Amino acid sequence: MLTFWSAALTAFGAVLLTAAGAAHAARHREHRAVLRAHRLLPPVVAAPAAAAEVAVGAATLATLLTAPAATALPATAQAALYCAFAGYTAVLRTRRPGVPCGCFGAEKVSWAVVCRAVVLAAGSAGSAVLGAPGPGPDRWACVAAGVVLAMANHLIPAWRAAGGRKPGRAFR
């Protein structure tokens, strides 16, 4: 069971990395502006960071689906990247608490962002150590669980930001 959840968290992290990297690459000016506001790294690292997000996320997801025995290396890279994000966002949260986060439309860096990075680093490290589930159906279930978690990560805050509308009133 532990293997399933570490693989699901790894898939979740891989989906988030790939989507975030693609978004950062597509909106490179906005990404550089966010890094400028952070004042911790030069904006020139925006393009390589986006490329690393896409490469690590896509490699991890592809390996989970096609060759779970080889998950250790990409999961380790993903764990390292999420550790770096956790450290970076923790420094931002303590030194510049009001700056924009730059991840998935979050308005400012929060402790929830830091915790998400820590949990995804731990899940990815767990997959690197424990390996991914072997049989095909288990692998797909892990990836499906990761995709559902990624969608919830994106949709729940969007739903909350939609305002004071109560659910269920759309069809009255």
mmCIF file of C-alpha atoms in Angstrom:
data_model
loop_
_atom_site.group_PDB
_atom_site.id
_atom_site.type_symbol
_atom_site.label_atom_id
_atom_site.label_comp_id
_atom_site.label_asym_id
_atom_site.label_seq_id
_atom_site.Cartn_x
_atom_site.Cartn_y
_atom_site.Cartn_z
ATOM 1 C CA MET A 1 0.000 0.000 0.000
ATOM 2 C CA LEU A 2 2.871 2.357 0.773
ATOM 3 C CA THR A 3 4.287 1.693 -2.691
ATOM 4 C CA PHE A 4 0.953 2.623 -4.269
ATOM 5 C CA TRP A 5 0.709 5.974 -2.478
ATOM 6 C CA SER A 6 4.333 6.926 -3.037
ATOM 7 C CA ALA A 7 3.857 6.157 -6.747
ATOM 8 C CA ALA A 8 0.575 8.122 -6.787
ATOM 9 C CA LEU A 9 2.324 11.123 -5.176
ATOM 10 C CA THR A 10 5.157 10.732 -7.667
ATOM 11 C CA ALA A 11 2.677 10.747 -10.556
ATOM 12 C CA PHE A 12 0.928 13.763 -9.002
ATOM 13 C CA GLY A 13 4.243 15.586 -8.772
ATOM 14 C CA ALA A 14 5.174 14.614 -12.330
ATOM 15 C CA VAL A 15 1.880 15.931 -13.717
ATOM 16 C CA LEU A 16 2.300 19.201 -11.777
ATOM 17 C CA LEU A 17 5.911 19.631 -12.900
ATOM 18 C CA THR A 18 5.076 19.026 -16.542
ATOM 19 C CA ALA A 19 2.065 21.355 -16.487
ATOM 20 C CA ALA A 20 3.899 24.079 -14.551
ATOM 21 C CA GLY A 21 6.952 23.878 -16.797
ATOM 22 C CA ALA A 22 4.806 24.097 -19.914
ATOM 23 C CA ALA A 23 2.928 27.084 -18.463
ATOM 24 C CA HIS A 24 6.176 28.792 -17.482
ATOM 25 C CA ALA A 25 7.609 28.217 -20.959
ATOM 26 C CA ALA A 26 4.449 29.506 -22.644
ATOM 27 C CA ARG A 27 4.356 32.636 -20.456
ATOM 28 C CA HIS A 28 8.087 33.219 -20.191
ATOM 29 C CA ARG A 29 7.813 36.994 -19.707
ATOM 30 C CA GLU A 30 5.441 36.545 -16.793
ATOM 31 C CA HIS A 31 7.693 33.865 -15.301
ATOM 32 C CA ARG A 32 10.734 36.159 -15.503
ATOM 33 C CA ALA A 33 8.710 38.976 -13.907
ATOM 34 C CA VAL A 34 7.800 36.720 -10.984
ATOM 35 C CA LEU A 35 11.464 35.781 -10.501
ATOM 36 C CA ARG A 36 12.350 39.483 -10.604
ATOM 37 C CA ALA A 37 9.807 40.127 -7.839
ATOM 38 C CA HIS A 38 11.276 37.293 -5.760
ATOM 39 C CA ARG A 39 14.747 38.884 -5.879
ATOM 40 C CA LEU A 40 16.468 35.590 -5.038
ATOM 41 C CA LEU A 41 17.479 34.280 -8.471
ATOM 42 C CA PRO A 42 18.249 36.158 -11.675
ATOM 43 C CA PRO A 43 15.422 36.087 -14.241
ATOM 44 C CA VAL A 44 17.766 34.376 -16.707
ATOM 45 C CA VAL A 45 17.135 31.069 -14.887
ATOM 46 C CA ALA A 46 13.452 31.120 -15.920
ATOM 47 C CA ALA A 47 13.945 29.251 -19.217
ATOM 48 C CA PRO A 48 16.261 26.543 -17.845
ATOM 49 C CA ALA A 49 13.972 26.070 -14.828
ATOM 50 C CA ALA A 50 10.934 25.611 -17.070
ATOM 51 C CA ALA A 51 12.842 23.144 -19.245
ATOM 52 C CA ALA A 52 13.945 21.198 -16.159
ATOM 53 C CA GLU A 53 10.368 21.044 -14.872
ATOM 54 C CA VAL A 54 9.081 19.641 -18.165
ATOM 55 C CA ALA A 55 11.987 17.226 -18.626
ATOM 56 C CA VAL A 56 11.912 15.796 -15.097
ATOM 57 C CA GLY A 57 8.116 15.626 -14.908
ATOM 58 C CA ALA A 58 7.677 14.009 -18.323
ATOM 59 C CA ALA A 59 10.527 11.543 -17.748
ATOM 60 C CA THR A 60 9.134 10.510 -14.387
ATOM 61 C CA LEU A 61 5.617 10.040 -15.723
ATOM 62 C CA ALA A 62 6.817 8.133 -18.787
ATOM 63 C CA THR A 63 8.987 5.867 -16.657
ATOM 64 C CA LEU A 64 6.159 5.171 -14.221
ATOM 65 C CA LEU A 65 3.984 4.057 -17.119
ATOM 66 C CA THR A 66 6.456 2.190 -19.309
ATOM 67 C CA ALA A 67 9.324 0.910 -17.163
ATOM 68 C CA PRO A 68 8.485 1.020 -13.445
ATOM 69 C CA ALA A 69 11.657 -0.870 -12.550
ATOM 70 C CA ALA A 70 13.653 2.137 -13.776
ATOM 71 C CA THR A 71 11.739 4.692 -11.677
ATOM 72 C CA ALA A 72 14.559 5.300 -9.203
ATOM 73 C CA LEU A 73 16.559 7.809 -11.257
ATOM 74 C CA PRO A 74 13.733 10.084 -12.461
ATOM 75 C CA ALA A 75 11.984 9.880 -9.081
ATOM 76 C CA THR A 76 15.237 10.905 -7.385
ATOM 77 C CA ALA A 77 15.582 13.855 -9.771
ATOM 78 C CA GLN A 78 11.979 14.825 -9.068
ATOM 79 C CA ALA A 79 12.510 14.548 -5.310
ATOM 80 C CA ALA A 80 15.589 16.777 -5.590
ATOM 81 C CA LEU A 81 13.670 19.345 -7.641
ATOM 82 C CA TYR A 82 10.815 19.421 -5.135
ATOM 83 C CA CYS A 83 13.319 19.745 -2.267
ATOM 84 C CA ALA A 84 14.778 22.758 -4.053
ATOM 85 C CA PHE A 85 11.280 24.206 -4.533
ATOM 86 C CA ALA A 86 10.477 23.615 -0.848
ATOM 87 C CA GLY A 87 13.628 25.429 0.240
ATOM 88 C CA TYR A 88 13.101 28.254 -2.237
ATOM 89 C CA THR A 89 9.471 28.821 -1.273
ATOM 90 C CA ALA A 90 10.248 28.593 2.453
ATOM 91 C CA VAL A 91 12.870 31.319 2.051
ATOM 92 C CA LEU A 92 10.403 33.400 0.038
ATOM 93 C CA ARG A 93 7.662 32.923 2.624
ATOM 94 C CA THR A 94 9.899 34.072 5.466
ATOM 95 C CA ARG A 95 11.798 36.875 3.688
ATOM 96 C CA ARG A 96 9.183 38.219 1.268
ATOM 97 C CA PRO A 97 5.770 36.919 2.357
ATOM 98 C CA GLY A 98 3.734 39.083 -0.009
ATOM 99 C CA VAL A 99 5.442 38.203 -3.298
ATOM 100 C CA PRO A 100 3.581 36.315 -6.017
ATOM 101 C CA CYS A 101 4.153 32.584 -6.075
ATOM 102 C CA GLY A 102 4.116 32.014 -9.814
ATOM 103 C CA CYS A 103 2.697 28.503 -9.546
ATOM 104 C CA PHE A 104 -0.763 27.830 -10.932
ATOM 105 C CA GLY A 105 -2.113 31.300 -10.378
ATOM 106 C CA ALA A 106 -1.486 31.414 -6.627
ATOM 107 C CA GLU A 107 -1.504 35.046 -5.596
ATOM 108 C CA LYS A 108 1.280 34.882 -3.035
ATOM 109 C CA VAL A 109 3.652 32.352 -1.540
ATOM 110 C CA SER A 110 1.982 30.434 1.283
ATOM 111 C CA TRP A 111 2.964 27.710 3.696
ATOM 112 C CA ALA A 112 0.602 25.421 1.786
ATOM 113 C CA VAL A 113 2.880 25.773 -1.258
ATOM 114 C CA VAL A 114 5.899 24.891 0.881
ATOM 115 C CA CYS A 115 4.090 21.882 2.383
ATOM 116 C CA ARG A 116 2.986 20.667 -1.048
ATOM 117 C CA ALA A 117 6.595 20.697 -2.230
ATOM 118 C CA VAL A 118 7.726 18.803 0.887
ATOM 119 C CA VAL A 119 5.014 16.145 0.477
ATOM 120 C CA LEU A 120 5.797 15.684 -3.209
ATOM 121 C CA ALA A 121 9.518 15.449 -2.464
ATOM 122 C CA ALA A 122 8.799 12.770 0.142
ATOM 123 C CA GLY A 123 6.505 10.846 -2.202
ATOM 124 C CA SER A 124 9.052 10.973 -5.001
ATOM 125 C CA ALA A 125 11.833 9.877 -2.648
ATOM 126 C CA GLY A 126 9.593 7.035 -1.498
ATOM 127 C CA SER A 127 9.164 5.888 -5.089
ATOM 128 C CA ALA A 128 12.899 6.105 -5.647
ATOM 129 C CA VAL A 129 13.504 3.846 -2.646
ATOM 130 C CA LEU A 130 10.496 1.524 -2.817
ATOM 131 C CA GLY A 131 10.084 1.398 -6.585
ATOM 132 C CA ALA A 132 6.825 1.611 -8.495
ATOM 133 C CA PRO A 133 4.112 -1.036 -8.512
ATOM 134 C CA GLY A 134 4.927 -3.772 -11.017
ATOM 135 C CA PRO A 135 1.736 -5.043 -12.653
ATOM 136 C CA GLY A 136 0.123 -2.896 -15.340
ATOM 137 C CA PRO A 137 -3.222 -2.241 -13.630
ATOM 138 C CA ASP A 138 -1.524 -1.002 -10.455
ATOM 139 C CA ARG A 139 0.699 1.367 -12.418
ATOM 140 C CA TRP A 140 -2.277 2.859 -14.218
ATOM 141 C CA ALA A 141 -4.199 3.197 -10.962
ATOM 142 C CA CYS A 142 -1.247 5.065 -9.433
ATOM 143 C CA VAL A 143 -1.032 7.425 -12.383
ATOM 144 C CA ALA A 144 -4.817 7.903 -12.386
ATOM 145 C CA ALA A 145 -4.703 8.746 -8.665
ATOM 146 C CA GLY A 146 -1.879 11.202 -9.355
ATOM 147 C CA VAL A 147 -3.855 12.873 -12.137
ATOM 148 C CA VAL A 148 -6.913 13.185 -9.889
ATOM 149 C CA LEU A 149 -4.762 14.747 -7.163
ATOM 150 C CA ALA A 150 -3.260 17.158 -9.700
ATOM 151 C CA MET A 151 -6.707 18.164 -10.942
ATOM 152 C CA ALA A 152 -7.920 18.688 -7.375
ATOM 153 C CA ASN A 153 -4.822 20.768 -6.659
ATOM 154 C CA HIS A 154 -5.742 23.065 -9.529
ATOM 155 C CA LEU A 155 -9.544 23.028 -9.424
ATOM 156 C CA ILE A 156 -10.265 23.386 -5.702
ATOM 157 C CA PRO A 157 -8.451 26.736 -5.355
ATOM 158 C CA ALA A 158 -10.105 27.931 -8.600
ATOM 159 C CA TRP A 159 -13.489 26.939 -7.222
ATOM 160 C CA ARG A 160 -12.804 28.787 -3.960
ATOM 161 C CA ALA A 161 -11.659 31.861 -5.877
ATOM 162 C CA ALA A 162 -14.910 31.881 -7.834
ATOM 163 C CA GLY A 163 -16.458 33.719 -4.935
ATOM 164 C CA GLY A 164 -19.284 33.339 -2.530
ATOM 165 C CA ARG A 165 -21.475 31.286 -4.822
ATOM 166 C CA LYS A 166 -22.901 28.236 -3.138
ATOM 167 C CA PRO A 167 -22.681 24.895 -4.919
ATOM 168 C CA GLY A 168 -25.918 23.513 -6.291
ATOM 169 C CA ARG A 169 -27.521 26.870 -7.108
ATOM 170 C CA ALA A 170 -26.505 26.879 -10.773
ATOM 171 C CA PHE A 171 -29.614 25.030 -11.920
ATOM 172 C CA ARG A 172 -32.286 26.797 -9.843
#
